[in-house]
Short mmCIF file of N, CA and C in Angstrom, two decimals:
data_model
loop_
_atom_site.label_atom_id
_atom_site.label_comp_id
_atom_site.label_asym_id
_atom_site.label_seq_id
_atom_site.Cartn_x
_atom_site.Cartn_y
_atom_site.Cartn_z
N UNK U 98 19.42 48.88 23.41
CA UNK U 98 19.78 48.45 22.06
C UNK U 98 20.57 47.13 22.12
N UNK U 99 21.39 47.23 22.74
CA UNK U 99 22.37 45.54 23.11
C UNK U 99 21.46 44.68 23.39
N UNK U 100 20.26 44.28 24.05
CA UNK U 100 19.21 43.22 24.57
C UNK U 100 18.73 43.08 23.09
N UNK U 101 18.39 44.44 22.73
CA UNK U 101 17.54 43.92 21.58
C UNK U 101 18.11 43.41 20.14
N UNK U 102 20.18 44.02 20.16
CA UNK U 102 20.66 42.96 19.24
C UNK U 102 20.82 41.82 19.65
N UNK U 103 21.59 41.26 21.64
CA UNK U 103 21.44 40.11 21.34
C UNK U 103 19.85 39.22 20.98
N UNK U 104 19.01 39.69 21.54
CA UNK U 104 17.59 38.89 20.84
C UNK U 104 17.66 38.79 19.56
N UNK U 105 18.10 39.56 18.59
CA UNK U 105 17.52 39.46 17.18
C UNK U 105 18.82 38.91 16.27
N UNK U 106 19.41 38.95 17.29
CA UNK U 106 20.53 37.91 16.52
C UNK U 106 20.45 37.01 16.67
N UNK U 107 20.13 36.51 17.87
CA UNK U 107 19.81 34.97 18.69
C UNK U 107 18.73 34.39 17.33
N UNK U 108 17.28 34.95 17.40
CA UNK U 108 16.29 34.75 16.81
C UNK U 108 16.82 34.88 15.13
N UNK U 109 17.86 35.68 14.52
CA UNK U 109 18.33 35.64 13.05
C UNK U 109 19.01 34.29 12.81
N UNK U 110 19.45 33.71 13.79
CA UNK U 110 20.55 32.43 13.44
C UNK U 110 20.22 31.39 13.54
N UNK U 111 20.46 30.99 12.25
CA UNK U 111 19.23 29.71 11.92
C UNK U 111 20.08 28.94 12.32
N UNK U 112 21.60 28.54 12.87
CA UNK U 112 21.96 27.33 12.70
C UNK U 112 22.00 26.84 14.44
N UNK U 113 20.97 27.64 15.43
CA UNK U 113 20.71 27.06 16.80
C UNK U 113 19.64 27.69 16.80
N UNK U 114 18.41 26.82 16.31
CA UNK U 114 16.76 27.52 16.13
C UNK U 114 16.29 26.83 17.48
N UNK U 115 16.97 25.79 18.21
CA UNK U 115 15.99 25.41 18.95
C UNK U 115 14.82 24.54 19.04
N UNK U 116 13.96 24.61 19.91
CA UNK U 116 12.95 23.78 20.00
C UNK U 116 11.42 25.07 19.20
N UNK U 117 10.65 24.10 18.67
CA UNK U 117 9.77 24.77 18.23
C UNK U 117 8.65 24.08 19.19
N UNK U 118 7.68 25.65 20.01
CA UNK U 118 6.72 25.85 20.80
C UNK U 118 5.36 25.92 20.81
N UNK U 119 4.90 25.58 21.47
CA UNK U 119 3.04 25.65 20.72
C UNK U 119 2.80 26.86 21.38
N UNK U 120 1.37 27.02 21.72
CA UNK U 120 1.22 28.64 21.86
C UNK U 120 0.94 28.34 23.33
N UNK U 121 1.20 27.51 23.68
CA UNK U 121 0.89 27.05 25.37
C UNK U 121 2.47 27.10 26.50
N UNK U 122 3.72 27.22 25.08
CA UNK U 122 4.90 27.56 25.20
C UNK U 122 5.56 26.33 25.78
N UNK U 123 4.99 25.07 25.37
CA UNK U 123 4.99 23.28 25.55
C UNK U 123 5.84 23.01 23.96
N UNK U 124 7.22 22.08 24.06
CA UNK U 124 7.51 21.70 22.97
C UNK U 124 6.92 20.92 22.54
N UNK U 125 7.36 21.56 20.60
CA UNK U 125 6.53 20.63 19.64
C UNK U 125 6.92 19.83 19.30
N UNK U 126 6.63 18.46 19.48
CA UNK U 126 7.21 17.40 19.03
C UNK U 126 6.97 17.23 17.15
N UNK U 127 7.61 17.17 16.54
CA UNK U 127 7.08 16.59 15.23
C UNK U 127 6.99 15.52 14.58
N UNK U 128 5.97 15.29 14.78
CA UNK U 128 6.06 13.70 13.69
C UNK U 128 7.38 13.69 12.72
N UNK U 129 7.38 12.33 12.21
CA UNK U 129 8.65 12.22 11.54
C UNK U 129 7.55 10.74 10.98
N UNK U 130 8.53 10.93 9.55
CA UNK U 130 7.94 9.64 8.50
C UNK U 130 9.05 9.46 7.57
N UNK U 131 9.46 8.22 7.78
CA UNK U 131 10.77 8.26 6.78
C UNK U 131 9.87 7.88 5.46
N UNK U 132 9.96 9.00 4.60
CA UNK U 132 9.45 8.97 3.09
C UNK U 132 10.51 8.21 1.78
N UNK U 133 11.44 7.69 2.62
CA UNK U 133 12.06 6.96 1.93
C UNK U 133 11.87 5.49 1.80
N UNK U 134 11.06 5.25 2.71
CA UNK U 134 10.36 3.39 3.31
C UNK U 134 9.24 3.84 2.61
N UNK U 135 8.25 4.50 3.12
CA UNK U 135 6.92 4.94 2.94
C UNK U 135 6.60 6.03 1.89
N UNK U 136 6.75 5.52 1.11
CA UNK U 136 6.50 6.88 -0.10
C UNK U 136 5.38 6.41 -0.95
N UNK U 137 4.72 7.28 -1.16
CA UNK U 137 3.39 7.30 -1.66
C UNK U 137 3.49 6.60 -2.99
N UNK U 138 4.52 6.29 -4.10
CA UNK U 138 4.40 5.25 -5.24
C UNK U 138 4.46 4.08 -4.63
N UNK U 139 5.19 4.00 -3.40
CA UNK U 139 5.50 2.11 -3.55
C UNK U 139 4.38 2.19 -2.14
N UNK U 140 3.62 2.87 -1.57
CA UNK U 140 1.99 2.74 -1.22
C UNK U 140 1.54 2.63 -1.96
N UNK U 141 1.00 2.93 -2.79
CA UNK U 141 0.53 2.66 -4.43
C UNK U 141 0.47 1.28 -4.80
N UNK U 142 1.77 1.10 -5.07
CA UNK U 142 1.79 0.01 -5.82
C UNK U 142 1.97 -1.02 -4.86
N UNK U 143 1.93 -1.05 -3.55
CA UNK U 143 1.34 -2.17 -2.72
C UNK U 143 -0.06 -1.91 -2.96
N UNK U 144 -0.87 -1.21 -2.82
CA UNK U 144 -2.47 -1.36 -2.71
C UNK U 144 -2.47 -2.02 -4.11
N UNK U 145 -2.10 -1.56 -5.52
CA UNK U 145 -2.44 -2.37 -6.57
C UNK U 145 -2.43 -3.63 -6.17
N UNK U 146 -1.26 -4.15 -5.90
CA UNK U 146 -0.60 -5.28 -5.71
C UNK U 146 -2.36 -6.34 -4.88
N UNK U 147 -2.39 -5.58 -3.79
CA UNK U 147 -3.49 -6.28 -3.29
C UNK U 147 -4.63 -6.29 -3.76
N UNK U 148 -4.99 -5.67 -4.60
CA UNK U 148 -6.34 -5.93 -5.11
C UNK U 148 -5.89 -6.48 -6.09
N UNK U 149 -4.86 -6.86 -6.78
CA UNK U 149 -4.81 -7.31 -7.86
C UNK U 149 -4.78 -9.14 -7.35
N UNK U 150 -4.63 -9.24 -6.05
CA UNK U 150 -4.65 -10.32 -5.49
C UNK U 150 -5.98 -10.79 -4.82
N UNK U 151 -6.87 -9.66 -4.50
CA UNK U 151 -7.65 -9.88 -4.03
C UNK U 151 -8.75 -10.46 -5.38
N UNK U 152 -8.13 -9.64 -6.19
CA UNK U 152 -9.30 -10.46 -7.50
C UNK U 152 -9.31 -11.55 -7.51
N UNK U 153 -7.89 -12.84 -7.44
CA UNK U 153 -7.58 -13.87 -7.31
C UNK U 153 -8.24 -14.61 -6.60
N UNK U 154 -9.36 -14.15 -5.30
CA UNK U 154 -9.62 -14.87 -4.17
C UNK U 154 -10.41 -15.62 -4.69
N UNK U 155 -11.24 -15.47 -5.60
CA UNK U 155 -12.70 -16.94 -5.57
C UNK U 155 -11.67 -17.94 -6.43
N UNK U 156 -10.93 -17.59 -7.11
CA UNK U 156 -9.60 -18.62 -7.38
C UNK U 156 -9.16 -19.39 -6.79
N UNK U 157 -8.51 -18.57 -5.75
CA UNK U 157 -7.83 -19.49 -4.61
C UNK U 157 -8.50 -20.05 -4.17
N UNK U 158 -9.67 -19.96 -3.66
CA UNK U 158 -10.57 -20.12 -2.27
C UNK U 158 -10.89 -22.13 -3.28
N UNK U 159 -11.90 -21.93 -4.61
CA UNK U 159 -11.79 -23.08 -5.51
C UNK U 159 -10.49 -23.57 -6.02
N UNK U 160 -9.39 -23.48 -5.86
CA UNK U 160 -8.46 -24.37 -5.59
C UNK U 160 -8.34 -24.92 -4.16
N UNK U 161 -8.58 -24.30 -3.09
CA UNK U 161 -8.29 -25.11 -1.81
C UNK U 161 -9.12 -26.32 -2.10
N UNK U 162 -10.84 -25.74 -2.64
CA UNK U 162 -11.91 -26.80 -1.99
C UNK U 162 -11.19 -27.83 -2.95
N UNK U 163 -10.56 -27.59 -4.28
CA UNK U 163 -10.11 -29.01 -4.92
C UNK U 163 -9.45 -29.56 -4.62
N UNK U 164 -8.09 -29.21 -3.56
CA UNK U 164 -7.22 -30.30 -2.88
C UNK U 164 -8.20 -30.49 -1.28
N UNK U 165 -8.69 -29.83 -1.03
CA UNK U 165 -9.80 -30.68 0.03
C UNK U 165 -10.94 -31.33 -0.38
N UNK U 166 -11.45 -31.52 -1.06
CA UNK U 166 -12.43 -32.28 -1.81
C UNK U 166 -12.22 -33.03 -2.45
N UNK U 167 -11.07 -33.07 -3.29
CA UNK U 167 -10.72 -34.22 -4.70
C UNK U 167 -9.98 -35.01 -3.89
N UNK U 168 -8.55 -34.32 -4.41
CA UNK U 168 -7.62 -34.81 -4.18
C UNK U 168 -6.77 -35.02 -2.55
N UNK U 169 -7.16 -34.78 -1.62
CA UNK U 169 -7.01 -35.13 -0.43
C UNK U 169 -8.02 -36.60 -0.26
N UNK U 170 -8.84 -36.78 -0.69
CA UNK U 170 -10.13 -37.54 -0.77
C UNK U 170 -9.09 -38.44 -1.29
N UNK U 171 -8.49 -38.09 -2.66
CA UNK U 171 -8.30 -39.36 -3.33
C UNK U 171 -6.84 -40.59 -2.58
N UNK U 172 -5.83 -39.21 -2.08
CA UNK U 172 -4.98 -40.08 -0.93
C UNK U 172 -6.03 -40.58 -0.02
N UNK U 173 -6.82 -40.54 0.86
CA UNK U 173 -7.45 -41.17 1.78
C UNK U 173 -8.00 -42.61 1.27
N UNK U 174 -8.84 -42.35 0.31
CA UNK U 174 -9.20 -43.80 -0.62
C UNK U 174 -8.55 -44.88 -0.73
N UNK U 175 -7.14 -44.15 -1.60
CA UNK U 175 -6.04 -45.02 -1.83
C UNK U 175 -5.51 -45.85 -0.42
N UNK U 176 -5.81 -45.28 0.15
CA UNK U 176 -5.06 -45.93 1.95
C UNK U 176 -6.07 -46.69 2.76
N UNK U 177 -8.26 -46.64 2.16
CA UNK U 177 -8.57 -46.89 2.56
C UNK U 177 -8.97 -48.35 1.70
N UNK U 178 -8.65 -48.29 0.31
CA UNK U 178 -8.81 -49.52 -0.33
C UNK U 178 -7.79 -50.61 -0.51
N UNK U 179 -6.51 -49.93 -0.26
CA UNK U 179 -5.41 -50.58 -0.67
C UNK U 179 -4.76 -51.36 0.56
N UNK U 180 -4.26 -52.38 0.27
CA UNK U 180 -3.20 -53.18 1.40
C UNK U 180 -2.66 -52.70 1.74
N UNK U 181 -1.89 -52.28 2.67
CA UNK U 181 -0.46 -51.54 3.35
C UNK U 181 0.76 -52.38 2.34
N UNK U 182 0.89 -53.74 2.39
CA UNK U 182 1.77 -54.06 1.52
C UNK U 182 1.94 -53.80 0.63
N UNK U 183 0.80 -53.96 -0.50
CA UNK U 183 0.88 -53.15 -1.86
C UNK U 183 1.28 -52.00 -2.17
N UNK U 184 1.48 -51.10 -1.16
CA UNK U 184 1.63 -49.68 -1.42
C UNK U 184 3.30 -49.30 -0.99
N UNK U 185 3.76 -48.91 -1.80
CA UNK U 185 5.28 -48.05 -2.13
C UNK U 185 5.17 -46.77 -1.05
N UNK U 186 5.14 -47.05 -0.10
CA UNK U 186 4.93 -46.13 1.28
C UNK U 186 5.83 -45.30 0.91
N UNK U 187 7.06 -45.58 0.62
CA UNK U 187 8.11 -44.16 0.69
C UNK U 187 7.28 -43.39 -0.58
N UNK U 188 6.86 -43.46 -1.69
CA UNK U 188 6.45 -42.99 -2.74
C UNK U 188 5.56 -42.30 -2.61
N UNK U 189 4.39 -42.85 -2.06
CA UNK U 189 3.21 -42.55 -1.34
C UNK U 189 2.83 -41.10 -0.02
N UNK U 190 4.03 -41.38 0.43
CA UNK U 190 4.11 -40.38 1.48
C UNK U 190 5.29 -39.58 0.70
N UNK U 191 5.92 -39.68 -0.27
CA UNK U 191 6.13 -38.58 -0.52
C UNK U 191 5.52 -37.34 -1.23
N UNK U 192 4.60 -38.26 -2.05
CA UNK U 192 3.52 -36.92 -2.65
C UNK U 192 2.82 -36.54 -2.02
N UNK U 193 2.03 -37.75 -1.10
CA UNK U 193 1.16 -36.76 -0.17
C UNK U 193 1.94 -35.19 0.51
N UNK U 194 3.39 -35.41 1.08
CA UNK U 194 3.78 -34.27 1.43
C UNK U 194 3.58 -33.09 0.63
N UNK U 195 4.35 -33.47 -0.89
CA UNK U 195 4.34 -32.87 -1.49
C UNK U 195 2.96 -31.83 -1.75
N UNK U 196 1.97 -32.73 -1.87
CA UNK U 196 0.54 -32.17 -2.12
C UNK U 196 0.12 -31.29 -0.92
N UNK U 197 0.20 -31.46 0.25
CA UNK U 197 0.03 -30.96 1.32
C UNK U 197 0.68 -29.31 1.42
N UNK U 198 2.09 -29.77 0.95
CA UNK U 198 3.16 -28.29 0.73
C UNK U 198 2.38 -27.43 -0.09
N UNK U 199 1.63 -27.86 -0.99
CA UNK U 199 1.29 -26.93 -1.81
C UNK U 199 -0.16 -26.68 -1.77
N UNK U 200 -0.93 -27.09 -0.77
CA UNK U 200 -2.07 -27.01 -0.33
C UNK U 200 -1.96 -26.09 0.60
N UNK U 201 -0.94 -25.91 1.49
CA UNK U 201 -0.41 -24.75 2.80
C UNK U 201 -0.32 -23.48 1.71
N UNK U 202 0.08 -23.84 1.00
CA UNK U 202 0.58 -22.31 0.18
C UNK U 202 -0.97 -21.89 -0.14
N UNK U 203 -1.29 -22.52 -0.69
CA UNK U 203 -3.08 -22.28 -0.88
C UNK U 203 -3.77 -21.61 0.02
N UNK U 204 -3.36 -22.73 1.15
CA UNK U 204 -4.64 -22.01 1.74
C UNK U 204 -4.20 -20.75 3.07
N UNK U 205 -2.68 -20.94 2.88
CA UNK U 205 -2.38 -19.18 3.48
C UNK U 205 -3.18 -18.00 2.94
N UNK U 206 -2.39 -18.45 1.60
CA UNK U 206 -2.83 -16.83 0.66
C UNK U 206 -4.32 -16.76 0.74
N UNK U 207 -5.22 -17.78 0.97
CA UNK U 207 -6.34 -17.96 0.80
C UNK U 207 -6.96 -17.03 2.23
N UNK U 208 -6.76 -17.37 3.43
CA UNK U 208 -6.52 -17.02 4.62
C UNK U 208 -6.73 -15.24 4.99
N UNK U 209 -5.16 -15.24 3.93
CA UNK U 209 -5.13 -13.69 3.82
C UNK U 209 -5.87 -12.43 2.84
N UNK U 210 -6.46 -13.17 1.84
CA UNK U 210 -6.96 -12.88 0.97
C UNK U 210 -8.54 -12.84 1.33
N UNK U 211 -8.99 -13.52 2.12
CA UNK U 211 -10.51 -13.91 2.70
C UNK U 211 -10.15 -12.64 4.12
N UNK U 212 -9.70 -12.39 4.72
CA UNK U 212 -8.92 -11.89 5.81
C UNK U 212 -9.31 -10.26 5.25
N UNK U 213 -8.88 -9.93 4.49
CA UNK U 213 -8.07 -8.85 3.96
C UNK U 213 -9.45 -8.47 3.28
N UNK U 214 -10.02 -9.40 2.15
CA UNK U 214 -10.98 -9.13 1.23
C UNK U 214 -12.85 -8.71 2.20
N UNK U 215 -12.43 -9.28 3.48
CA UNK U 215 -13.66 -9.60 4.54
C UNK U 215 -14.25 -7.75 4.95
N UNK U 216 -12.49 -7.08 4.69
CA UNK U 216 -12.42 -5.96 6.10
C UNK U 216 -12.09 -5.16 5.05
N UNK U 217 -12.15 -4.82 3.46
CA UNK U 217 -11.62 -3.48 3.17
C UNK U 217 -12.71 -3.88 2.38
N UNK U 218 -13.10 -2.32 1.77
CA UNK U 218 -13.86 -1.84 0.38
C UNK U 218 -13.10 -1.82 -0.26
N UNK U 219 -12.57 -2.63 -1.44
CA UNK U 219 -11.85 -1.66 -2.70
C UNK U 219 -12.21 -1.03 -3.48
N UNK U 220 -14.21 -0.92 -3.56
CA UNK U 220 -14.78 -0.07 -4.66
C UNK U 220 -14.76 0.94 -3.65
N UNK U 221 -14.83 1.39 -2.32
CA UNK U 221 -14.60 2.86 -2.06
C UNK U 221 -13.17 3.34 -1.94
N UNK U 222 -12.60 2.37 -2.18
CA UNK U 222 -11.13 2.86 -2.07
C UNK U 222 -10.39 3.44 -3.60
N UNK U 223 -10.84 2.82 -3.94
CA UNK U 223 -10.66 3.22 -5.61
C UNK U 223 -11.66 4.62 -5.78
N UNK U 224 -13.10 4.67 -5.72
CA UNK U 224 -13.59 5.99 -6.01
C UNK U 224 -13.12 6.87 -5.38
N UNK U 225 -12.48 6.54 -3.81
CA UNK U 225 -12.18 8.09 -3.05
C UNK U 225 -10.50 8.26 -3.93
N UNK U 226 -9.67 7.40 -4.24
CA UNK U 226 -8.55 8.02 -4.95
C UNK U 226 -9.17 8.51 -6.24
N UNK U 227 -9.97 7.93 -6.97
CA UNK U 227 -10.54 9.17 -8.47
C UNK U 227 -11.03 9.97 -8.00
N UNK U 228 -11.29 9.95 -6.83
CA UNK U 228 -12.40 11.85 -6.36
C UNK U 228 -11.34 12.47 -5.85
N UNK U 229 -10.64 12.10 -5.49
CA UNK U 229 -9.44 13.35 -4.42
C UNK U 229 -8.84 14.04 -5.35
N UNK U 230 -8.62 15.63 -5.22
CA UNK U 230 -8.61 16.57 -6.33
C UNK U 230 -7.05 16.48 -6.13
N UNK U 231 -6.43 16.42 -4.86
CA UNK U 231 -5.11 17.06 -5.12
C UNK U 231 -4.58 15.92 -6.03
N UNK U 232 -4.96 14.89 -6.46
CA UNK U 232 -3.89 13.59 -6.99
C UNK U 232 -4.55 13.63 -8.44
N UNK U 233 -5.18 14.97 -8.88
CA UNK U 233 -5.35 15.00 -10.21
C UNK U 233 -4.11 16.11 -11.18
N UNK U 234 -3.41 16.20 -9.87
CA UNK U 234 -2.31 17.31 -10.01
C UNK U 234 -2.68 18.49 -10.81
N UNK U 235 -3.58 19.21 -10.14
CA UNK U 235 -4.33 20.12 -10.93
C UNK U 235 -4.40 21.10 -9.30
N UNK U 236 -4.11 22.29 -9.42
CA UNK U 236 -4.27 22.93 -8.13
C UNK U 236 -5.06 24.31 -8.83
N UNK U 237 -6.02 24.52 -8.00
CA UNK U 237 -7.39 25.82 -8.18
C UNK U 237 -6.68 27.18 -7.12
N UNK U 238 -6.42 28.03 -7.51
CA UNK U 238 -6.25 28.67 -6.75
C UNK U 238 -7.44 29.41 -6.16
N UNK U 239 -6.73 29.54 -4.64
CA UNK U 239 -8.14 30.13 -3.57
C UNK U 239 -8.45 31.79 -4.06
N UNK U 240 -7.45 32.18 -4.12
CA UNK U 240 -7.81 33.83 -4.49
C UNK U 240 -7.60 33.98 -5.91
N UNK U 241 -8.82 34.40 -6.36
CA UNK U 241 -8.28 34.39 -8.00
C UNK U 241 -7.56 35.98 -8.38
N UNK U 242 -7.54 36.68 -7.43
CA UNK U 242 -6.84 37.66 -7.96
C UNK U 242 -5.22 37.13 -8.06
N UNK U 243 -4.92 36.68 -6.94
CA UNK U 243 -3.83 36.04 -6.57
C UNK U 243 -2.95 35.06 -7.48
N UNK U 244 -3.88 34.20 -7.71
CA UNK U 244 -3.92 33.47 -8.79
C UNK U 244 -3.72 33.83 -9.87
N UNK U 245 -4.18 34.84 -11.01
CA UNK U 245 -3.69 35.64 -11.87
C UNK U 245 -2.84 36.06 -11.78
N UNK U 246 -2.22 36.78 -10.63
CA UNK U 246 -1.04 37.37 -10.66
C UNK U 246 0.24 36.59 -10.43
N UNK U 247 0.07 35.26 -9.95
CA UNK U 247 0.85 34.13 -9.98
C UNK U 247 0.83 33.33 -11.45
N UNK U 248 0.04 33.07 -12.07
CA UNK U 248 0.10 32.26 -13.28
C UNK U 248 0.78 33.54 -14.17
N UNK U 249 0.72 34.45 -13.96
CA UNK U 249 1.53 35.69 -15.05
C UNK U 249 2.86 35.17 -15.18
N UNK U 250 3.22 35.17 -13.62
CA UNK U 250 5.16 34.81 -12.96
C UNK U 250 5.44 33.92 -13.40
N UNK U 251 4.65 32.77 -14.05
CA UNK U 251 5.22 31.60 -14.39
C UNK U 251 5.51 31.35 -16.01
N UNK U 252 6.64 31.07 -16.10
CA UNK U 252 7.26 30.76 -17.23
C UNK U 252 6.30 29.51 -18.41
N UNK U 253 5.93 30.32 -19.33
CA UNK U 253 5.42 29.64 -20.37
C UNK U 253 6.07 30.09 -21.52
N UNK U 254 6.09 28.58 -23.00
CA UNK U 254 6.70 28.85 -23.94
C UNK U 254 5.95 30.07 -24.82
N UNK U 255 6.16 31.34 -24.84
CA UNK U 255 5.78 31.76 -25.79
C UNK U 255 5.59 31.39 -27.64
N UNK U 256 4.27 31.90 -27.68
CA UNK U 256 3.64 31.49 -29.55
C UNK U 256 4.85 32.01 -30.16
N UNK U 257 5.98 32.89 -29.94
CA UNK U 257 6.57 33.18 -31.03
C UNK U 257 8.16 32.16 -30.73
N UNK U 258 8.21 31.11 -29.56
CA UNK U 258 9.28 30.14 -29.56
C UNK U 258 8.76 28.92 -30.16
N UNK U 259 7.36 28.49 -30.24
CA UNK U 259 6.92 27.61 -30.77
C UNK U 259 7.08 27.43 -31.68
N UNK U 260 7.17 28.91 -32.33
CA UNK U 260 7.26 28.98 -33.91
C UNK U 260 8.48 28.86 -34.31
N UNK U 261 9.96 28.66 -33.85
CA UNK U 261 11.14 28.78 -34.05
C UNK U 261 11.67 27.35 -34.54
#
């Protein structure tokens, strides 16, 4: 009787449970996910985020070709028609920077967006979240006896509080 209280006391006391064992009697390691970084709304609303960017891409992509086609063209011109003297060099090179700065920004997002837009489906990514049942927050129960006898236990407003 003493073996078998200390065992079942050992095994009653939750506050030194120990390592949990597989059936090979090898510890279980458990994953761990901090759901406070990674939580399924602000997953969410990064994936919006990217397709809502990815729509943007034939946007972006025709703004690059216009500062590579136009207006990169048109600084080159200017430098290839004009005197060196005539030209306000500090002025000159400062927009070009300028234009350039904002041509990098272009054609990052562009980069990532062509990148990104190359390697995912978003029309299957979108139908498999409208098909997945559990995120219609609707749960079927497996045993319908079970099920009945669980939806009984649960608290609903009765027709005669409605009426109050």
């Amino acid at each position: 009787m003493a073996k078998v209280k200390a065992q079942l006391g050992e095994h009653f006391d939750w506050s030194d449970r120990g390592e949990i064992l597989n059936d090979q009697g090898e510890q279980l390691k458990m994953p761990t996910v901090d759901l406070e970084h990674y939580s399924a709304p602000q997953v969410f609303a990064a994936l919006c985020y990217v397709i809502e960017a990815l729509n943007q891409r034939a946007t972006v992509n025709s703004l690059l070709d216009v500062y590579d086609q136009f207006i990169l063209q048109d600084y080159l011109h200017t430098v290839e028609l004009t005197d060196a003297h005539q030209l306000d060099s500090a002025a000159f090179i400062e927009s070009l920077q300028k234009m350039r700065q904002e041509r990098r920004k272009v054609k990052d997002l562009s980069v990532l967006l062509n990148a990104i837009g190359d390697n995912i489906d978003q029309t299957t990514i979108l139908k498999q979240l409208l098909g997945h049942q559990s995120l219609h927050n609707q749960y079927h129960y497996r045993n319908h006896q079970l099920g009945d006898q669980l939806l009984k236990m649960i608290d609903s407003p009765d027709v005669e509080d409605e009426e109050d």
